[in-house]
CSV table of N, CA and C in Angstrom, one decimal:
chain,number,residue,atom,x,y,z
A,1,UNK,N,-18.5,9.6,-22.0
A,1,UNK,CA,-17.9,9.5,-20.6
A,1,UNK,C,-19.0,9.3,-19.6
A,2,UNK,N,-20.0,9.9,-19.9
A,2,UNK,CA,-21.0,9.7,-18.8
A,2,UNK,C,-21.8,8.2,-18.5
A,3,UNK,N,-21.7,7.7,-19.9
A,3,UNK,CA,-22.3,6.5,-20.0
A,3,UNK,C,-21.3,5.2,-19.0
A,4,UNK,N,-19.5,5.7,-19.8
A,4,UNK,CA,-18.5,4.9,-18.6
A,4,UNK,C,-19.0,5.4,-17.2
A,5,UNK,N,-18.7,6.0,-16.6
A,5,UNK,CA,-19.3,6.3,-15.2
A,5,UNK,C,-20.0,5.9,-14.3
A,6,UNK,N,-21.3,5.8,-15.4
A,6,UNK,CA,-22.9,4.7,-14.7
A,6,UNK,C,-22.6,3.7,-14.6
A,7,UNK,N,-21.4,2.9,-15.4
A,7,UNK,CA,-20.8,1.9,-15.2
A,7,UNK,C,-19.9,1.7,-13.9
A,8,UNK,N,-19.4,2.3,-13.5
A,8,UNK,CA,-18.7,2.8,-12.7
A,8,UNK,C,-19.2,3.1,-11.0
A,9,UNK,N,-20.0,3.8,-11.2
A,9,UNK,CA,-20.9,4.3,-10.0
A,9,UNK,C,-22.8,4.5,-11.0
A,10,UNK,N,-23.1,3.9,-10.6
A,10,UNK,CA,-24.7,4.1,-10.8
A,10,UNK,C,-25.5,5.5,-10.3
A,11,UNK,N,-25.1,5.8,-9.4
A,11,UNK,CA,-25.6,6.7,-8.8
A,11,UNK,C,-24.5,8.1,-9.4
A,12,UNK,N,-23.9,8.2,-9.9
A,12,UNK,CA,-23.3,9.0,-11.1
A,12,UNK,C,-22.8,10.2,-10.1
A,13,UNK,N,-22.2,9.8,-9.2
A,13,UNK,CA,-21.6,11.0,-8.1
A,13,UNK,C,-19.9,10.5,-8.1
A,14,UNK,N,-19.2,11.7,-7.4
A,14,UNK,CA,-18.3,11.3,-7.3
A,14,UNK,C,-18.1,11.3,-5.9
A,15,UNK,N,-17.0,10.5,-4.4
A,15,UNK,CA,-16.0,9.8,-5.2
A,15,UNK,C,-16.4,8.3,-5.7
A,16,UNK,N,-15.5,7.9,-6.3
A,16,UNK,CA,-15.7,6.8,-7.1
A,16,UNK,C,-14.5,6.2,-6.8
A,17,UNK,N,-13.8,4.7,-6.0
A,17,UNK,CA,-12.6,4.3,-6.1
A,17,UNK,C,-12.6,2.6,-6.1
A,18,UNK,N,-11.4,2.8,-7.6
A,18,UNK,CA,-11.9,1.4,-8.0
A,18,UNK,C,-10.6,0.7,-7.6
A,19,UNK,N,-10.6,-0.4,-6.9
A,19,UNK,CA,-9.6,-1.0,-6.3
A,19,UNK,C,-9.8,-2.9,-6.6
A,20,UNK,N,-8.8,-3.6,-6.8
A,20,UNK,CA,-8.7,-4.8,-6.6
A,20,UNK,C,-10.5,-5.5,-7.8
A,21,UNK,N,-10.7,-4.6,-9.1
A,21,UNK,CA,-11.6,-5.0,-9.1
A,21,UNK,C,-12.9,-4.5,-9.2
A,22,UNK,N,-13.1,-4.1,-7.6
A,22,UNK,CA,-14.5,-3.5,-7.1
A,22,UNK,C,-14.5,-2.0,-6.8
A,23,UNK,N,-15.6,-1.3,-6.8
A,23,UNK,CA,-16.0,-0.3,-6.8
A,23,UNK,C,-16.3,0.3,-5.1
A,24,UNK,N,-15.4,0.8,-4.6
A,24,UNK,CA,-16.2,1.7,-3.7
A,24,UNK,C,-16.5,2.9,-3.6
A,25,UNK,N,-18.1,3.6,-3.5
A,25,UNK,CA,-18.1,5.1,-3.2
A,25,UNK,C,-18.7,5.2,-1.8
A,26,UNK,N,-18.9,6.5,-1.9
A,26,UNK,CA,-18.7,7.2,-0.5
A,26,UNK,C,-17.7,7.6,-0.1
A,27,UNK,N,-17.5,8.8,0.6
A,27,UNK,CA,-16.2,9.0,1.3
A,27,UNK,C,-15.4,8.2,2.4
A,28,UNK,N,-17.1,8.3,3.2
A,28,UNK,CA,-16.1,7.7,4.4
A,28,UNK,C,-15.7,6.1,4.0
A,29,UNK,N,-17.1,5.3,3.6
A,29,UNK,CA,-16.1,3.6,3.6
A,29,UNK,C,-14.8,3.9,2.9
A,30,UNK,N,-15.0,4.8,1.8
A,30,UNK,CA,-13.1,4.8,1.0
A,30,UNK,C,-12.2,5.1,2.2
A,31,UNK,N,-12.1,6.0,2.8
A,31,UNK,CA,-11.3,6.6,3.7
A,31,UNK,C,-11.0,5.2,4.7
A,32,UNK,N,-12.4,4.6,5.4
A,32,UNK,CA,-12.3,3.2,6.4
A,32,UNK,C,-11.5,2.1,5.4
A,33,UNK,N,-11.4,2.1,4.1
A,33,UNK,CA,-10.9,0.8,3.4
A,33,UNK,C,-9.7,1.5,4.0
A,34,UNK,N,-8.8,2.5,3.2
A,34,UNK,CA,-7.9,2.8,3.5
A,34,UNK,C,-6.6,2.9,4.8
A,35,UNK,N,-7.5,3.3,5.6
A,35,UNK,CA,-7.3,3.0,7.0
A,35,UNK,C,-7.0,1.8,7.3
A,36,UNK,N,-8.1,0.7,6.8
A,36,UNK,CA,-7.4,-0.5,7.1
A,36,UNK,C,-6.8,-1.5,6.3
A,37,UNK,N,-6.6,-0.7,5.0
A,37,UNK,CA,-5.0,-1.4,4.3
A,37,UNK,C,-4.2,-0.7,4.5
A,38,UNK,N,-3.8,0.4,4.9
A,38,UNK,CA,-2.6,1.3,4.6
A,38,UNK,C,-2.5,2.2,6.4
A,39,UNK,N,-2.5,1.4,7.0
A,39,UNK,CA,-3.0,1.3,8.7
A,39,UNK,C,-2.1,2.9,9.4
A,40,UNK,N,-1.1,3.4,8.2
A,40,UNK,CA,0.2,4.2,8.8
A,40,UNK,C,0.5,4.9,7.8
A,41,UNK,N,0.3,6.2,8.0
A,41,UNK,CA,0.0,7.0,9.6
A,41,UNK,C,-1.7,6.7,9.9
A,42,UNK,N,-1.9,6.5,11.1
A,42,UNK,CA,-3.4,6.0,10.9
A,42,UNK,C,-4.1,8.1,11.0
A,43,UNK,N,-5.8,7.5,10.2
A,43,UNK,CA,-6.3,8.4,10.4
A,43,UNK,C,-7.9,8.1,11.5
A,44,UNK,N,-7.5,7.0,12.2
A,44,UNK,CA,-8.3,6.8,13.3
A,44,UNK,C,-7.5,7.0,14.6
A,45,UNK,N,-7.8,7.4,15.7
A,45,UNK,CA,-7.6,7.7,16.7
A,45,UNK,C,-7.6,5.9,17.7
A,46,UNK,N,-6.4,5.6,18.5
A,46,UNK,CA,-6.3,4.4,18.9
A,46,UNK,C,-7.8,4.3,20.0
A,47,UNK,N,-8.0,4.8,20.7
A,47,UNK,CA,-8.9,5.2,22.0
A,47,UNK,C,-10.1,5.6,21.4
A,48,UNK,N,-11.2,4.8,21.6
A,48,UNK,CA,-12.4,4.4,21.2
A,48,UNK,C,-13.4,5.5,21.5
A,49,UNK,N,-12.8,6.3,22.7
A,49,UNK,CA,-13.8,7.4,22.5
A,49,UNK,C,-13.6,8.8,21.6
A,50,UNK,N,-12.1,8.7,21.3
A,50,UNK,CA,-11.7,9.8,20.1
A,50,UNK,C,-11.8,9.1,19.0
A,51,UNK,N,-12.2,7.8,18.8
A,51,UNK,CA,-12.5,7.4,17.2
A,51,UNK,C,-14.1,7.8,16.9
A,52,UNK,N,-14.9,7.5,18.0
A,52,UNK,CA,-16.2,7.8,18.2
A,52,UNK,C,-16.2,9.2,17.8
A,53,UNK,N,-15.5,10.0,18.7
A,53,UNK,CA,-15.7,11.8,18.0
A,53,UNK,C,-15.5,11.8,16.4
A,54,UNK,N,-14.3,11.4,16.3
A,54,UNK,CA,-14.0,11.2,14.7
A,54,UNK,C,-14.9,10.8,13.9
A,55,UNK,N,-15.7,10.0,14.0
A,55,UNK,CA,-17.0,9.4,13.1
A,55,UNK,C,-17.9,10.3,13.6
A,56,UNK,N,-18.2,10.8,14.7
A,56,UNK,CA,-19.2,11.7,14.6
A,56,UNK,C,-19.3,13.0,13.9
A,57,UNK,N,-18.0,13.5,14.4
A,57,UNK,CA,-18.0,14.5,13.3
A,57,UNK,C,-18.3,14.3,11.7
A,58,UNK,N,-17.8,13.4,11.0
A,58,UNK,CA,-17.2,12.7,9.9
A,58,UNK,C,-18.7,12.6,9.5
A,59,UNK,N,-19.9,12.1,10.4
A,59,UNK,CA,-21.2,11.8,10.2
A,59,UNK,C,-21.7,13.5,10.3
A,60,UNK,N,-21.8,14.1,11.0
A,60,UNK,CA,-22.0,15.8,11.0
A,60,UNK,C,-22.4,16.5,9.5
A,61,UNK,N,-20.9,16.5,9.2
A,61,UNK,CA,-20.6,16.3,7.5
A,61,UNK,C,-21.6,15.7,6.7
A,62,UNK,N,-20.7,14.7,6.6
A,62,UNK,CA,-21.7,13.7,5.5
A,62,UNK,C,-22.8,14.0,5.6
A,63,UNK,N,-23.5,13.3,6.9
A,63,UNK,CA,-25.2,13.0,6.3
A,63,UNK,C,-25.8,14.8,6.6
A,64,UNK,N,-25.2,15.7,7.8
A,64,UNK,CA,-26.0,16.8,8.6
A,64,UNK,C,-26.1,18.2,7.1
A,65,UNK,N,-25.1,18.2,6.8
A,65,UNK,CA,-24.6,19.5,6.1
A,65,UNK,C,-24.3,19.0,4.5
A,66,UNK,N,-23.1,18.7,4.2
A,66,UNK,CA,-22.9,18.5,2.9
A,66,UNK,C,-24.1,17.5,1.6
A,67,UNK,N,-24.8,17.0,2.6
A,67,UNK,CA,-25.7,16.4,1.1
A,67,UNK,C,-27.1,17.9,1.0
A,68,UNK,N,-27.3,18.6,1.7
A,68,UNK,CA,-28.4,19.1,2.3
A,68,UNK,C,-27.9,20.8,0.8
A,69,UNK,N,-26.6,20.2,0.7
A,69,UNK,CA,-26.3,21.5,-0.4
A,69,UNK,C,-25.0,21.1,-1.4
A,70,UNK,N,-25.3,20.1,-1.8
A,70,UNK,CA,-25.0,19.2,-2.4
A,70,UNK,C,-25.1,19.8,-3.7
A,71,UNK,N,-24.5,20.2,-4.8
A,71,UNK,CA,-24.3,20.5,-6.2
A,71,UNK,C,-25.7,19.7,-6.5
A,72,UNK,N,-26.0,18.7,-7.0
A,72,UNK,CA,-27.0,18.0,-7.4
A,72,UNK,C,-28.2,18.4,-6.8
A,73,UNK,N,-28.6,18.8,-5.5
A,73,UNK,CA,-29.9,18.9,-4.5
A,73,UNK,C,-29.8,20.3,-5.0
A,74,UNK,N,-29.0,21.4,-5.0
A,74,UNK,CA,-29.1,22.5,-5.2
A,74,UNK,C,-29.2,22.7,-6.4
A,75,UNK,N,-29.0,22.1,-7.5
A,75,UNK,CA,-29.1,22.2,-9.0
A,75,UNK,C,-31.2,22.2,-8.8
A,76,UNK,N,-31.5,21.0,-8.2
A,76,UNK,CA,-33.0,20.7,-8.3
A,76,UNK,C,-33.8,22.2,-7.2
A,77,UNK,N,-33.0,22.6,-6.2
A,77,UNK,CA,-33.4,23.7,-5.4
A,77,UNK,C,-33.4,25.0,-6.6
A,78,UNK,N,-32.6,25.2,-7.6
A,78,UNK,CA,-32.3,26.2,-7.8
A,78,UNK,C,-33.5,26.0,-9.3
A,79,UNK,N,-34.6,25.0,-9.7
A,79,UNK,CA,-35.5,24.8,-10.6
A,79,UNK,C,-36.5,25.4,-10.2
A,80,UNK,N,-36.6,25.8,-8.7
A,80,UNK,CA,-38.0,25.7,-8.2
A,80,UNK,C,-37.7,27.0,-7.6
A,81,UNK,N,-36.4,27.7,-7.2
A,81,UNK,CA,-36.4,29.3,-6.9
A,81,UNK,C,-34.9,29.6,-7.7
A,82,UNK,N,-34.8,30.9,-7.2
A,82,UNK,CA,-34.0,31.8,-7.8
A,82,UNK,C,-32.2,31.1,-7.4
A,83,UNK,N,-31.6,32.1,-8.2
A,83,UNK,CA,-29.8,31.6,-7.6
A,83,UNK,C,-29.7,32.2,-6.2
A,84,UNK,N,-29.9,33.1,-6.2
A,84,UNK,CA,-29.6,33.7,-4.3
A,84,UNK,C,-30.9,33.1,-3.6
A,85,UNK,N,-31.4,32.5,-4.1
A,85,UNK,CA,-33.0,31.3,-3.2
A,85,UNK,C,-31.8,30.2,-2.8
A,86,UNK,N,-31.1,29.7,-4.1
A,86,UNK,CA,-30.7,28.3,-3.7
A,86,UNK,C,-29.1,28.5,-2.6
A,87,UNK,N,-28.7,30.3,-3.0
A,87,UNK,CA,-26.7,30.0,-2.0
A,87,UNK,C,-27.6,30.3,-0.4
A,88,UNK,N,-28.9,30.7,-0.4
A,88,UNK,CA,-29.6,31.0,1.0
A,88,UNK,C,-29.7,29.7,1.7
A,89,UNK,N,-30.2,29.1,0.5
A,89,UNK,CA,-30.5,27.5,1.0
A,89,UNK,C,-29.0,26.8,1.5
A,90,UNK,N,-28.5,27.1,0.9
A,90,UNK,CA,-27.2,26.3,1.4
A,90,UNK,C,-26.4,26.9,2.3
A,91,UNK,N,-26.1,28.3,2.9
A,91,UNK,CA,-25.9,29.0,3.8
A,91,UNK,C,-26.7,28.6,4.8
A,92,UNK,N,-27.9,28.6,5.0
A,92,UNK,CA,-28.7,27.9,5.9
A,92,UNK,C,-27.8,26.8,6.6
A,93,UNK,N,-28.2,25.6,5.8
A,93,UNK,CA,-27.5,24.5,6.7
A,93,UNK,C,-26.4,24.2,6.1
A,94,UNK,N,-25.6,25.3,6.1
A,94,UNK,CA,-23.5,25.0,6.5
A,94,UNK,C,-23.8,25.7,7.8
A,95,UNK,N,-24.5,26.7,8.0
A,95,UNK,CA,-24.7,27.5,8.9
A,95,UNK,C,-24.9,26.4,10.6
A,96,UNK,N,-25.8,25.9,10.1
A,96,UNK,CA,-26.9,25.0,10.9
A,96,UNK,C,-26.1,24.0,11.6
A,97,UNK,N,-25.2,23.5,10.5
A,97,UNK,CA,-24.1,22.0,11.0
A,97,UNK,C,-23.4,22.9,11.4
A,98,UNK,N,-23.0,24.2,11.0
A,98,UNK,CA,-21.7,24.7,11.3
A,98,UNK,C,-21.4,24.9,12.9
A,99,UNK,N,-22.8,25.5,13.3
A,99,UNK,CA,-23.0,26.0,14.4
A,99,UNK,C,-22.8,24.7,15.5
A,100,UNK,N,-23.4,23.5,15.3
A,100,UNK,CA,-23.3,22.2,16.4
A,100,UNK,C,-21.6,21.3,16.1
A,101,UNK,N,-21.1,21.8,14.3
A,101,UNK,CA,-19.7,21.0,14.5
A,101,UNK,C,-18.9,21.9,16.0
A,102,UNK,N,-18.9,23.3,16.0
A,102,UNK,CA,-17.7,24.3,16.7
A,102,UNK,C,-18.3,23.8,17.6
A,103,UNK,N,-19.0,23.6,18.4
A,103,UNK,CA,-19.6,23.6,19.8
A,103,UNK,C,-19.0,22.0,19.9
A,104,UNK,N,-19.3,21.1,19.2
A,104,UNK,CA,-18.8,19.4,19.2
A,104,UNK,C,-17.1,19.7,19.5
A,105,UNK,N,-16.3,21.1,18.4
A,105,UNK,CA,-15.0,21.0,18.5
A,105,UNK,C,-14.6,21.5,20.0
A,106,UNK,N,-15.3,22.0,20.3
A,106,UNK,CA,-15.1,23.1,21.5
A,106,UNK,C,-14.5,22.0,22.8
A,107,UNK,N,-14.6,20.7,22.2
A,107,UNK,CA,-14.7,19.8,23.8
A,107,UNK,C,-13.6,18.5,23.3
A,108,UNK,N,-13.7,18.7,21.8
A,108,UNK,CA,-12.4,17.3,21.3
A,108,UNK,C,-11.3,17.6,20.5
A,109,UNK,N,-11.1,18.9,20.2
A,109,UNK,CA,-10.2,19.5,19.0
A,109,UNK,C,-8.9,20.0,20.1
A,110,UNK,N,-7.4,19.9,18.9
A,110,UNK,CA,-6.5,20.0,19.4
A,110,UNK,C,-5.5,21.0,18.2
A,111,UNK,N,-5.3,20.8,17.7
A,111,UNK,CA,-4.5,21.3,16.2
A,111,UNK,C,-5.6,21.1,15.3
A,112,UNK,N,-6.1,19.7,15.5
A,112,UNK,CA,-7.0,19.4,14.6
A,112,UNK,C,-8.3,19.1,14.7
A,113,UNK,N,-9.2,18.5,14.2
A,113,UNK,CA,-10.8,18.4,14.6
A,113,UNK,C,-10.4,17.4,16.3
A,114,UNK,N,-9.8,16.5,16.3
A,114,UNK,CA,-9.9,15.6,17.6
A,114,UNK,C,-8.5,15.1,17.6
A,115,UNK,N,-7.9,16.4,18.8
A,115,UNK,CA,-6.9,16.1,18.9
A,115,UNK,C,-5.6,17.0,18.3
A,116,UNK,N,-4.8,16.3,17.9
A,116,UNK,CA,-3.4,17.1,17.3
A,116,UNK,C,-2.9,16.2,16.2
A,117,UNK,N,-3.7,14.9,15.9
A,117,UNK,CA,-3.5,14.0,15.0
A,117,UNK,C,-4.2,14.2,13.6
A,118,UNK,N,-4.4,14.1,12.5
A,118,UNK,CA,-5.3,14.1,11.6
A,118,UNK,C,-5.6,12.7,11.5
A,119,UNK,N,-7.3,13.1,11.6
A,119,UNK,CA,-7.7,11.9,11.1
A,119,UNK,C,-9.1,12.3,9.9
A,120,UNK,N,-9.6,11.4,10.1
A,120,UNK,CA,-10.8,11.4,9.2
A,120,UNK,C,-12.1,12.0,9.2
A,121,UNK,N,-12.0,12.9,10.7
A,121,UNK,CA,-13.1,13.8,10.4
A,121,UNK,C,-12.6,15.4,9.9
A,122,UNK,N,-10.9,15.4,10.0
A,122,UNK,CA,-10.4,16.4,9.8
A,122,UNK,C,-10.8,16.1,7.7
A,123,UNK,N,-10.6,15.1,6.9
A,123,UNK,CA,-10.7,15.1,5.7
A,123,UNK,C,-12.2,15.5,5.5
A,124,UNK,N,-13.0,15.2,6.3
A,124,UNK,CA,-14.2,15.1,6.1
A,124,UNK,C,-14.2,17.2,6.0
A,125,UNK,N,-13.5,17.6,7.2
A,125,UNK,CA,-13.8,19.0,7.1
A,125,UNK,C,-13.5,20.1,5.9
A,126,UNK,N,-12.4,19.6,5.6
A,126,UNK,CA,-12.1,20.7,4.1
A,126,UNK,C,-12.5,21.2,3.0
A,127,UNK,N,-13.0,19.9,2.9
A,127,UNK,CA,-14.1,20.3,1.6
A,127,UNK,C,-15.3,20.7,1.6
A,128,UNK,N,-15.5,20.5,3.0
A,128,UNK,CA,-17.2,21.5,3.7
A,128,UNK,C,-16.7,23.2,3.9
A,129,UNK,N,-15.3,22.7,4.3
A,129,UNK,CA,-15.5,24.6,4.5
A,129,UNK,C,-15.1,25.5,3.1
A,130,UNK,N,-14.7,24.4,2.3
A,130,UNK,CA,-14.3,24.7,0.9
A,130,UNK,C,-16.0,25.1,0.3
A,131,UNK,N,-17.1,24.6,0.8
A,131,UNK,CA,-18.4,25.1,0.0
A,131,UNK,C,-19.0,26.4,0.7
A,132,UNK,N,-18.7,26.2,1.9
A,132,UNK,CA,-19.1,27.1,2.5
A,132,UNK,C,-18.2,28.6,2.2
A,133,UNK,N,-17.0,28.4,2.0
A,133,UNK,CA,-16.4,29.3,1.0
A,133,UNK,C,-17.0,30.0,-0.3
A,134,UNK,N,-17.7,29.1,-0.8
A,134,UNK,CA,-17.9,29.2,-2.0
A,134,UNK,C,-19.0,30.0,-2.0
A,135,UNK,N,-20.3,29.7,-1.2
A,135,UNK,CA,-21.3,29.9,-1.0
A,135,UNK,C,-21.5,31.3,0.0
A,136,UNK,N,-20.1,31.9,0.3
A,136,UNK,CA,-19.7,33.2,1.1
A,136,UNK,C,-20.5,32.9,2.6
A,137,UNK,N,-20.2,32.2,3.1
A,137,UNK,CA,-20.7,31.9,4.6
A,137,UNK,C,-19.7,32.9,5.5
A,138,UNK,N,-20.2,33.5,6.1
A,138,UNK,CA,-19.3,34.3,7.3
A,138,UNK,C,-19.0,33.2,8.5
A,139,UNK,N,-17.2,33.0,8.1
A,139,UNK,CA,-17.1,32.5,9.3
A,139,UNK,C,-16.6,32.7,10.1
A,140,UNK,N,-16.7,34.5,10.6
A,140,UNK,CA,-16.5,34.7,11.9
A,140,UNK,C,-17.0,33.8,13.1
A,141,UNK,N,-18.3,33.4,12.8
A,141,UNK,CA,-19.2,32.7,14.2
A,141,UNK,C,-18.2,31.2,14.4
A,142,UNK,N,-17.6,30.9,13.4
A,142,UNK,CA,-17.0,29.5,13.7
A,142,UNK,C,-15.0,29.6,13.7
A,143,UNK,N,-14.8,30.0,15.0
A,143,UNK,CA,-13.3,30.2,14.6
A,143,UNK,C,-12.5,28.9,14.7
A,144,UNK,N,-13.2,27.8,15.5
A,144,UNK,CA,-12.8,27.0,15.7
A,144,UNK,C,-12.4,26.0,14.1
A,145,UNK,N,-13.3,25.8,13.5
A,145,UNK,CA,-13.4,25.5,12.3
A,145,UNK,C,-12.8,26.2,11.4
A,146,UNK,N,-12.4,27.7,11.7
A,146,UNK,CA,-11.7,28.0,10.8
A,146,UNK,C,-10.0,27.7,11.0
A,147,UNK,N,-9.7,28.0,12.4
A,147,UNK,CA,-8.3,27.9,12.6
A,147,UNK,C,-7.8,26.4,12.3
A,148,UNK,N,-8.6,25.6,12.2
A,148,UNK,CA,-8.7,24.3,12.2
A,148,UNK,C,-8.7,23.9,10.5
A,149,UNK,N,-9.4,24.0,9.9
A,149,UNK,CA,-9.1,24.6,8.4
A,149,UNK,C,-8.0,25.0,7.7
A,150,UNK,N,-7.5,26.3,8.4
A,150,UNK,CA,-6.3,27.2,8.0
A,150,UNK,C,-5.1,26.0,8.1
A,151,UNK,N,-4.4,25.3,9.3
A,151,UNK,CA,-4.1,24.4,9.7
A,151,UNK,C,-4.1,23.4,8.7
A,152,UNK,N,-5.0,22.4,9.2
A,152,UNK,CA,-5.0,21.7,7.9
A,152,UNK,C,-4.6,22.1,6.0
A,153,UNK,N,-5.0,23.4,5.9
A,153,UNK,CA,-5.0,23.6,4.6
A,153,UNK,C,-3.1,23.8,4.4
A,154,UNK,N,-2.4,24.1,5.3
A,154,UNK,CA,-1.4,24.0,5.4
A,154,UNK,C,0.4,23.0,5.1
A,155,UNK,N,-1.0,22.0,5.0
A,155,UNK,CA,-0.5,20.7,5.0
A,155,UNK,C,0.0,19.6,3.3
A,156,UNK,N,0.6,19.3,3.1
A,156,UNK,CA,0.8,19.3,1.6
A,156,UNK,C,0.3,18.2,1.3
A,157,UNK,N,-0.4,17.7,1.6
A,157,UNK,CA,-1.6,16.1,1.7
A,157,UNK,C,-3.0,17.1,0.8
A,158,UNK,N,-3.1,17.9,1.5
A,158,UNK,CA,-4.6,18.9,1.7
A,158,UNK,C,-4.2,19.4,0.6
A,159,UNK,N,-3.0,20.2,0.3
A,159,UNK,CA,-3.0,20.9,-1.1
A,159,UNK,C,-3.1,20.2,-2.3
A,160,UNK,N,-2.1,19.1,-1.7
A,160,UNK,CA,-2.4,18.0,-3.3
A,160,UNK,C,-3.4,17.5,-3.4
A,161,UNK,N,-4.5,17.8,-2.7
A,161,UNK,CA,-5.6,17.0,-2.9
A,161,UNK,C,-7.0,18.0,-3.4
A,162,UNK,N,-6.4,19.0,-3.1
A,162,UNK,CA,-7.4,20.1,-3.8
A,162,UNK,C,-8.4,20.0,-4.9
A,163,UNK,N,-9.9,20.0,-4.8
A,163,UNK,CA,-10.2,19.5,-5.9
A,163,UNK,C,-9.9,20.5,-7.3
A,164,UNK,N,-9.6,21.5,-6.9
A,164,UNK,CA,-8.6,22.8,-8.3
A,164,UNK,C,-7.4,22.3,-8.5
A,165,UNK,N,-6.8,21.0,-8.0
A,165,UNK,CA,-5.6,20.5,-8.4
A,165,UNK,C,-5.9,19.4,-9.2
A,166,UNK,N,-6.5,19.3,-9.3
A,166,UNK,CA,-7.5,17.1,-10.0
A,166,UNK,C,-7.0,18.0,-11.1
A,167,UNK,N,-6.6,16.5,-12.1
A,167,UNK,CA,-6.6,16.7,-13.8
A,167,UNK,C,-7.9,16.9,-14.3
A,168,UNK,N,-9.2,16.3,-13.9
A,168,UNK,CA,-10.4,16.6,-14.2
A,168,UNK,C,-10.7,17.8,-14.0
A,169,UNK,N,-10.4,19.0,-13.1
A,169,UNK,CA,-10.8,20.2,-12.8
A,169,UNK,C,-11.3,20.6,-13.7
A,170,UNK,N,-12.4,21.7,-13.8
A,170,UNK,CA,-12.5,22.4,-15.4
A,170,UNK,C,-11.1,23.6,-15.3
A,171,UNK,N,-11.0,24.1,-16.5
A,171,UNK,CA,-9.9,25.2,-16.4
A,171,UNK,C,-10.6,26.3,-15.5
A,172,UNK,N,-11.7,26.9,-15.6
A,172,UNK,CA,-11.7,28.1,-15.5
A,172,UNK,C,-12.4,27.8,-13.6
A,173,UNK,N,-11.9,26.6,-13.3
A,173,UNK,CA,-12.3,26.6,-11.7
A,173,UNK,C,-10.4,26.2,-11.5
A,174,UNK,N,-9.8,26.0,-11.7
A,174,UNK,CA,-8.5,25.7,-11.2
A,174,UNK,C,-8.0,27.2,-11.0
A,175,UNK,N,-7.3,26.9,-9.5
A,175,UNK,CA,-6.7,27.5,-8.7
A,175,UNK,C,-5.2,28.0,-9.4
């Protein structure tokens, strides 16, 4: 299986989406193809400066927090110290992004990360606060992000998409 894969994505991460053919990974271009074949409901914001928040956040994520404790980076973190060395490391910066996303939400959030619409930095958020879950982050300090979360998780898009809901899940991590 692993050998299909490399085939697949080289860089042997997931997501992986194979369309028309070709291969796109990354989150966000999958989410931007999507957006612009499947335009409705959009998950971009019509008004250039709440699509701007949207990607900023969306960038927050991606590049600020989630590669920084990344399953893979913390596998290699956790060679060189202990297990409570490596969930410190990654409490750190969920911590770190966590602290500048609430303050970012504090000025563009409405129901959801920007706004009362879901878009794309709200997908971008769930699965970050899903590690930081994992990793026992207290999120008292971020209520914004949590209420925002809670909300979202609400939603039957978010549940079906759970990664404890995927047929790949292992058994003994399914919800």
């Amino acid at each position: 299986r692993k050998e299909e894969y490399i085939a697949v994505n080289p860089m042997q991460m997931v997501p992986a989406f194979v369309v028309d053919g070709a291969t796109l990974t990354q989150s966000i271009p999958i989410m931007e193809y999507l957006e612009e074949k499947y335009p409705s409901p959009a998950i971009l914001p019509k008004d250039s400066l709440q699509r701007a928040k949207v990607r900023e956040i969306c960038e927050i994520i991606a590049s600020g927090i989630q590669p920084i404790q990344n399953l893979v980076v913390l596998q290699k973190v956790q060679k060189l110290s202990s297990e409570e060395e490596k969930a410190e490391w990654a409490k750190f910066w969920i911590n770190k992004g966590f602290i500048a996303l609430e303050k970012l939400l504090e000025k563009c959030s409405g129901q959801y990360c920007v706004g009362d619409t879901v878009t794309m930095a709200d997908m971008c958020l769930v699965p970050q606060v899903g590690n930081a879950k994992r990793f026992k982050v207290d999120m008292s300090p971020f209520p914004l992000i949590s209420k925002i979360n809670d909300e979202l998780e609400k939603l039957e898009e978010f549940q079906k998409a759970s990664p404890f809901k995927q047929p790949d899940c292992p058994e003994d991590l399914k919800a």
